[in-house]
Short mmCIF file of C-alpha atoms and ligand atoms in Angstrom, two decimals:
data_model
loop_
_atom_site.label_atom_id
_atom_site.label_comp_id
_atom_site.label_asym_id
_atom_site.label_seq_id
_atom_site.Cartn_x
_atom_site.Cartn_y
_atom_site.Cartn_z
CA UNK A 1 150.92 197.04 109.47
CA UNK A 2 147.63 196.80 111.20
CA UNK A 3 144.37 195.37 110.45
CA UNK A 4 140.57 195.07 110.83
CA UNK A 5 139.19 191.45 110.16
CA UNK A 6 136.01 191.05 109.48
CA UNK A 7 133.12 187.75 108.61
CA UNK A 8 131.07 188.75 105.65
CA UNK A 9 127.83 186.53 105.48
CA UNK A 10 128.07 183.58 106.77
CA UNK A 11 132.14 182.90 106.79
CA UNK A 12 134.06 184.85 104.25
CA UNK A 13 137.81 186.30 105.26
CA UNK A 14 137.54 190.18 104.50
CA UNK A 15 139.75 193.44 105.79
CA UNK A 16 137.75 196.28 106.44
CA UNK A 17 138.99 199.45 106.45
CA UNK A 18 137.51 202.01 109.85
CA UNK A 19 133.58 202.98 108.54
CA UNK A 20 132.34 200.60 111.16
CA UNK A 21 134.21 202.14 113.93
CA UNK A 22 131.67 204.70 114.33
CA UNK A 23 129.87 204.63 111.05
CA UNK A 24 127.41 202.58 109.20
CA UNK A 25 129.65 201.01 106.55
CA UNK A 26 132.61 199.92 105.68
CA UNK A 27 134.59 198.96 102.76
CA UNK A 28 136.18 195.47 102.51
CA UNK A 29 138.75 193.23 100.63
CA UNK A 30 138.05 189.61 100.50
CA UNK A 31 140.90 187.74 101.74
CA UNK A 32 140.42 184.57 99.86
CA UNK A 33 141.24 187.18 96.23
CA UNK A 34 144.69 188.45 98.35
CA UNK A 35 145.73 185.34 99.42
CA UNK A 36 145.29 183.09 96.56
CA UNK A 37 142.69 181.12 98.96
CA UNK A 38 144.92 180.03 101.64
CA UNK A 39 143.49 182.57 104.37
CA UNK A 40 139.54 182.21 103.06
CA UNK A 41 137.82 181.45 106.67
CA UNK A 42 138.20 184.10 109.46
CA UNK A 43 139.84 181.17 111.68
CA UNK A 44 142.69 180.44 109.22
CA UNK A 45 143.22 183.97 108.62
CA UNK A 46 143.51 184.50 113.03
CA UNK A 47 146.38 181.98 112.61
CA UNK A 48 148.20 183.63 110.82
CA UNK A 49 148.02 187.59 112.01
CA UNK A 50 151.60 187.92 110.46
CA UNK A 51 150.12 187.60 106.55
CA UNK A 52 147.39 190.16 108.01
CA UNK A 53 149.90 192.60 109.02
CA UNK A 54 152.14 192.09 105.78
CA UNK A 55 148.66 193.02 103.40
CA UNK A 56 147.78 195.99 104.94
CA UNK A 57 149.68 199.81 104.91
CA UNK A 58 149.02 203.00 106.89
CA UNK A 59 145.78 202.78 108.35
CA UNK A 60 145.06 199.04 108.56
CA UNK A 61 144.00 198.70 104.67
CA UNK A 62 145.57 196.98 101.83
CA UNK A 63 146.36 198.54 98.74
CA UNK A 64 143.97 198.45 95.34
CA UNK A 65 140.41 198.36 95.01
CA UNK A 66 138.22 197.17 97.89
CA UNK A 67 135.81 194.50 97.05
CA UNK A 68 132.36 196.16 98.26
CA UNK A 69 131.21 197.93 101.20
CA UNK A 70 129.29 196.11 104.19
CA UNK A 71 127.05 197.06 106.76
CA UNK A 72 126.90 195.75 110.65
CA UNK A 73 123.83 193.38 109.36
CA UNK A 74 125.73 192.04 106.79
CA UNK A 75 128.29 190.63 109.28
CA UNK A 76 128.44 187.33 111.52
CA UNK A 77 130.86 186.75 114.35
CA UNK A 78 134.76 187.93 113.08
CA UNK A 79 135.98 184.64 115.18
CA UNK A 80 133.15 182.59 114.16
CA UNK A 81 134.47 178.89 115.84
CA UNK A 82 137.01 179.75 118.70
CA UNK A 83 137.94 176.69 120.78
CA UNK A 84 137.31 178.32 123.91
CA UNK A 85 135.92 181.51 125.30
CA UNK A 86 136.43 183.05 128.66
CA UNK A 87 134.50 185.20 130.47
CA UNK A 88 135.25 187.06 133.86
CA UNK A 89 133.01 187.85 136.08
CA UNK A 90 133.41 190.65 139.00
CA UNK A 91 136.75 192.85 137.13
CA UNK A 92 135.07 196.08 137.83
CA UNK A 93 134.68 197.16 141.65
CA UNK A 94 131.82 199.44 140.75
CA UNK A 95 129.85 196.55 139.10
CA UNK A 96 131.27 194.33 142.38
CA UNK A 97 129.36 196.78 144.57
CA UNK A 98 126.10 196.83 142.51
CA UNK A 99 125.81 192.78 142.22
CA UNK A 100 126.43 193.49 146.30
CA UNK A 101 129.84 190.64 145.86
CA UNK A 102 132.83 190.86 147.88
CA UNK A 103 136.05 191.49 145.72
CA UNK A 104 137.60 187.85 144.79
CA UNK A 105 141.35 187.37 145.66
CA UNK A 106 141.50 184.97 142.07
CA UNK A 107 139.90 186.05 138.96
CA UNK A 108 136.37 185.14 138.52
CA UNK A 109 136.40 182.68 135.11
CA UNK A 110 133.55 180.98 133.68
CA UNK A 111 133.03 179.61 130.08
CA UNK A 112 130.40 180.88 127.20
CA UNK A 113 129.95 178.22 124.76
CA UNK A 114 130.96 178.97 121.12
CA UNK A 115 127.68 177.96 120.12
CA UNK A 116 126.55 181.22 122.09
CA UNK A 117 128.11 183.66 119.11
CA UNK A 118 126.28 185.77 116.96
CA UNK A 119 127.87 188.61 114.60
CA UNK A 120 127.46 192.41 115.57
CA UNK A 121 123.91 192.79 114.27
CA UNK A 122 122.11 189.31 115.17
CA UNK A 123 119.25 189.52 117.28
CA UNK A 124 119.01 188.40 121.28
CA UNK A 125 116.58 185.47 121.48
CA UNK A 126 115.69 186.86 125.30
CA UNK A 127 114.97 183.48 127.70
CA UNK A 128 112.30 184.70 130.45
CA UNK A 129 112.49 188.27 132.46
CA UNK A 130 115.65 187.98 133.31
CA UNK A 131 118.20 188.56 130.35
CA UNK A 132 120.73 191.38 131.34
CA UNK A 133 123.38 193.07 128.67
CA UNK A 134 127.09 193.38 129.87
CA UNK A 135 129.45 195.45 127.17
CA UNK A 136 132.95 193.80 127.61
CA UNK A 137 135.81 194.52 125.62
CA UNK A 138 137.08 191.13 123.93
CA UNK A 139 140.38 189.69 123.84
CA UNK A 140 141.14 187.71 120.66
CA UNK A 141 144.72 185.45 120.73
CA UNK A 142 146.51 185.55 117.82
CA UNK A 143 148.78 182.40 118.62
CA UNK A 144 149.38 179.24 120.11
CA UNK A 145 151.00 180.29 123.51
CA UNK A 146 151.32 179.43 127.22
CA UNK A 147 152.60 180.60 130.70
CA UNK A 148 152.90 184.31 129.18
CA UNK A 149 154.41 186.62 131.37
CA UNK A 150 151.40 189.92 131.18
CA UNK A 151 154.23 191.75 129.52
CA UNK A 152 154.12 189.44 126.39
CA UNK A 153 150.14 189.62 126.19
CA UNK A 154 149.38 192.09 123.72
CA UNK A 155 152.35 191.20 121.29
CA UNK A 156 150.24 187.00 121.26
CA UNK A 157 146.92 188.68 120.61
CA UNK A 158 145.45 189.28 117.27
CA UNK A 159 143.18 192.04 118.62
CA UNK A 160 140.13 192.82 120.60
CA UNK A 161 136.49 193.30 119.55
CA UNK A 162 133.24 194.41 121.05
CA UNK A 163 131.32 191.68 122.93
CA UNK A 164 128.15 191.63 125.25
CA UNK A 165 128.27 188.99 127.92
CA UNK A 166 124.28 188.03 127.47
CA UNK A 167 123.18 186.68 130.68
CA UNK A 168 120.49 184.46 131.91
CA UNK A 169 120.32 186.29 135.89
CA UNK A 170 117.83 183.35 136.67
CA UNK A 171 120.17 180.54 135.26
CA UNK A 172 123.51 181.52 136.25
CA UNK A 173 122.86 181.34 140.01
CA UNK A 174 119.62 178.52 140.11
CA UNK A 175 122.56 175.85 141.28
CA UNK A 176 125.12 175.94 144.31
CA UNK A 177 127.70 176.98 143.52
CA UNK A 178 126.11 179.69 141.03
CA UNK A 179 126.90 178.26 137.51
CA UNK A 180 127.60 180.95 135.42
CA UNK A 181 128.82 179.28 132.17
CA UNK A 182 125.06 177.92 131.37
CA UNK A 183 123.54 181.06 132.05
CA UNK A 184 125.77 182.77 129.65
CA UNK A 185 125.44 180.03 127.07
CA UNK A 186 121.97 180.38 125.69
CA UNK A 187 122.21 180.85 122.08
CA UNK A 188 122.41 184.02 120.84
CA UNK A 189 123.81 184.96 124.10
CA UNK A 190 127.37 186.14 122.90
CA UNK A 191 127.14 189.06 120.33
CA UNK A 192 130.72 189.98 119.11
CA UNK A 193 132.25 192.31 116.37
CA UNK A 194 132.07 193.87 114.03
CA UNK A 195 136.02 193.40 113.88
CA UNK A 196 139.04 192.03 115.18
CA UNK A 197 140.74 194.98 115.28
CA UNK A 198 144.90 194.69 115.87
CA UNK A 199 146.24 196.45 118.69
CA UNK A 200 148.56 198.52 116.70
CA UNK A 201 145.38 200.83 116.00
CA UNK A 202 144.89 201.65 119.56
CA UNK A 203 145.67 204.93 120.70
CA UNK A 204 146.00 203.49 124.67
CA UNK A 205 144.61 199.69 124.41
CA UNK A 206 144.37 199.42 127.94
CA UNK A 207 142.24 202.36 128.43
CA UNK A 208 139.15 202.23 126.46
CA UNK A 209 135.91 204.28 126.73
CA UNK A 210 133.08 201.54 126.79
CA UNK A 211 129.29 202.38 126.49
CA UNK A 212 126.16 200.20 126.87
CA UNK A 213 122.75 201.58 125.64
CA UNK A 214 119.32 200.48 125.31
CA UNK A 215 117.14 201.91 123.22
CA UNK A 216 119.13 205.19 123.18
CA UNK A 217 119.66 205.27 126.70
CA UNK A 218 122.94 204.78 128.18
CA UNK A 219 123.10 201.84 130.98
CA UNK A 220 126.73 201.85 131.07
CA UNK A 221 129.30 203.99 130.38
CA UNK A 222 133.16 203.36 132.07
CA UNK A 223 136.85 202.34 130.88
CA UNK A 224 138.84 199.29 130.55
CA UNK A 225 141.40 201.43 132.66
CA UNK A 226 139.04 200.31 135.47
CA UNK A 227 139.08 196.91 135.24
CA UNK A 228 140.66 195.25 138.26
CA UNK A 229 142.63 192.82 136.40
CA UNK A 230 143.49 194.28 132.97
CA UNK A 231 144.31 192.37 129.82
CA UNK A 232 147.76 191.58 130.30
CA UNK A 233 147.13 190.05 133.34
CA UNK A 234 143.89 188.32 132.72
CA UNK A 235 145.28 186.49 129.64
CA UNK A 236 149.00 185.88 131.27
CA UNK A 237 146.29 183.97 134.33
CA UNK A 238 144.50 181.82 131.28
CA UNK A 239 147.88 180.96 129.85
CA UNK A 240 149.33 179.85 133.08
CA UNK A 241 146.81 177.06 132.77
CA UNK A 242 145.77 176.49 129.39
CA UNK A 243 147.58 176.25 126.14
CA UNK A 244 145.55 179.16 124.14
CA UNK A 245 145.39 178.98 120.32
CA UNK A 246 144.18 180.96 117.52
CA UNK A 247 141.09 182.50 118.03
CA UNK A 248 140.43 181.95 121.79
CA UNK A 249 138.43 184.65 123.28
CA UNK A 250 138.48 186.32 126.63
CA UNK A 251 135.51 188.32 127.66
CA UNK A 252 137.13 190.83 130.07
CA UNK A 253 133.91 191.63 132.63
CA UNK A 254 131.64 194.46 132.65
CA UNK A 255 131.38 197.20 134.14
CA UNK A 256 128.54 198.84 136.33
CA UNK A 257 125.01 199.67 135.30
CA UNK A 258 123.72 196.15 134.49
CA UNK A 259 119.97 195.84 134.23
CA UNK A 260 119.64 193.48 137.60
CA UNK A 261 121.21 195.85 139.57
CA UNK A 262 118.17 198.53 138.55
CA UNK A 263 115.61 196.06 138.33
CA UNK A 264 115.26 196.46 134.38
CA UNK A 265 116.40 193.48 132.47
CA UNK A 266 115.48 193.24 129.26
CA UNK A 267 112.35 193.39 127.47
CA UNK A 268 111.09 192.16 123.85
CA UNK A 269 111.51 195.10 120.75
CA UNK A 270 114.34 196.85 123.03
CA UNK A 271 117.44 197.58 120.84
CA UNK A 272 121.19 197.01 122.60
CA UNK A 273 123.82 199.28 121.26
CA UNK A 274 127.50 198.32 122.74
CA UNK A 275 130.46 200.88 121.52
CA UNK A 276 134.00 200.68 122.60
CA UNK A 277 135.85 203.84 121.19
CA UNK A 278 138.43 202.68 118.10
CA UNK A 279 137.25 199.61 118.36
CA UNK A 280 133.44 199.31 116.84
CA UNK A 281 129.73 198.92 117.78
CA UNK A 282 127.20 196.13 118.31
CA UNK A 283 123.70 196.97 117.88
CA UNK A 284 121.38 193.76 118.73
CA UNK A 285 117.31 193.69 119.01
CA UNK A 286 116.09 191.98 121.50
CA UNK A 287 113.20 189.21 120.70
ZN1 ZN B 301 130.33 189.45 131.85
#
């Protein structure tokens, strides 16, 4: 039916059910136990949504006794080892305005390194005075696919999950042209989670409430309704020019209210709490 995969520890398969949608726990089943090992790793088990779909009932759980109950520390990234990861840079014309950019008449696309991932809870490791948070919903694909038209791009994902597009404000413009893919890279630098959560469980998927907050106090606060190019067409773009597999990720831009537009990047101790509505939180310390 529909699903919510999430990494326990340090690579184990599990299905939660919705506490960690806006709560502070959340029951799971290990997906190793349901599958008689074959879906065991979070990547195996993105590859094959359909077995995902066929475990779970009403309400994106399977049936019998969960396995324990996890909190967001007890997580690490849901799509631990994606092959590639997208990010897009000015898809919100109020965050456009506020960086002071002109609008772009081809999607802005830059890469974060995998090696950039850390699980809903894991801390920032900031790099100078110039580390800035940017909430972005994240697009997860759910199969091997290419040249989709934007009307086939939510039926080849396996989800979306919460991610913040770290960024090193320093770094991503010190060479010309600005090179945002190493300023986005640091480690640490990509917080996702805590789930991949299947579209089916989204009331309007392309219309999501999205909040930023640091330490308590709300930074930024918009939809995905906003964004300029929206899912469907960001991912249809991608596919147009590379083969996308299992697991890829697309982080879909931010919207306004970054910290270098205010002059207040983050700062050592400050807590970063990222919430997209049906769809989860983040909560990383910065250190
Ligand atoms: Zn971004």
């Amino acid at each position: 039916m529909a699903f919510r995969l999430g990494n326990l520890g340090d690579g184990r398969a599990v299905l939660m059910d919705d506490g960690l949608v806006d709560g502070d726990s959340a029951r799971w089943w290990d997906l190793a136990r349901l599958t008689g090992g074959r879906l065991a790793d979070p990547m195996d088990a993105l590859s094959d949504t359909g077995a995902l779909h066929s475990l779970t009932g009403l309400g994106g759980v399977p049936s019998g006794t969960p396995d324990g109950e996890a909190a967001l520390g007890d997580l690490g990234p849901p799509v631990p080892r994606p092959r590639k990861v997208f990010g897009i840079g000015m898809n919100y014309r109020a965050h456009v305005d506020e960086m002071e950019r002109s609008l772009s008449a081809a999607p802005v696309i830059f890469t974060k390194f995998p090696s950039c991932l850390v699980g809903p809870a894991g801390d920032i490791v900031l790099v100078g005075d110039h580390t800035d948070y940017e909430v972005e919903l994240v697009a997860v694909v759910g199969r091997r696919c290419r040249n989709l038209r934007p009307a086939e791009v939510w039926d080849a994902l396996a989800g979306v999950t919460v991610g913040q597009d770290v960024s090193d404000r320093v770094l991503q413009v010190a060479a010309e042209p600005a090179q945002f893919s190493l300023g986005k890279s640091h480690d640490t630098f990509g917080p996702i989670g805590p789930n991949v959560v299947s579209v089916d469980l989204l009331d309007d998927p392309d219309d999501l409430a999205l909040t930023c907050a640091v330490d308590g106090e709300v930074r930024q606060d918009s939809r995905t309704g906003r964004m300029i190019l929206g899912v469907p067409g960001l991912v249809a773009f991608l596919s147009g020019v590379c083969t996308l597999e299992p697991g890829d990720l697309v982080f879909t831009g931010t919207p306004a209210g970054v910290g270098a537009a205010q002059g207040r990047c983050l700062r050592v101790g400050q807590s970063v709490e990222s919430h997209i509505a049906g769809v989860g939180r983040l909560d990383n310390l910065c250190t």
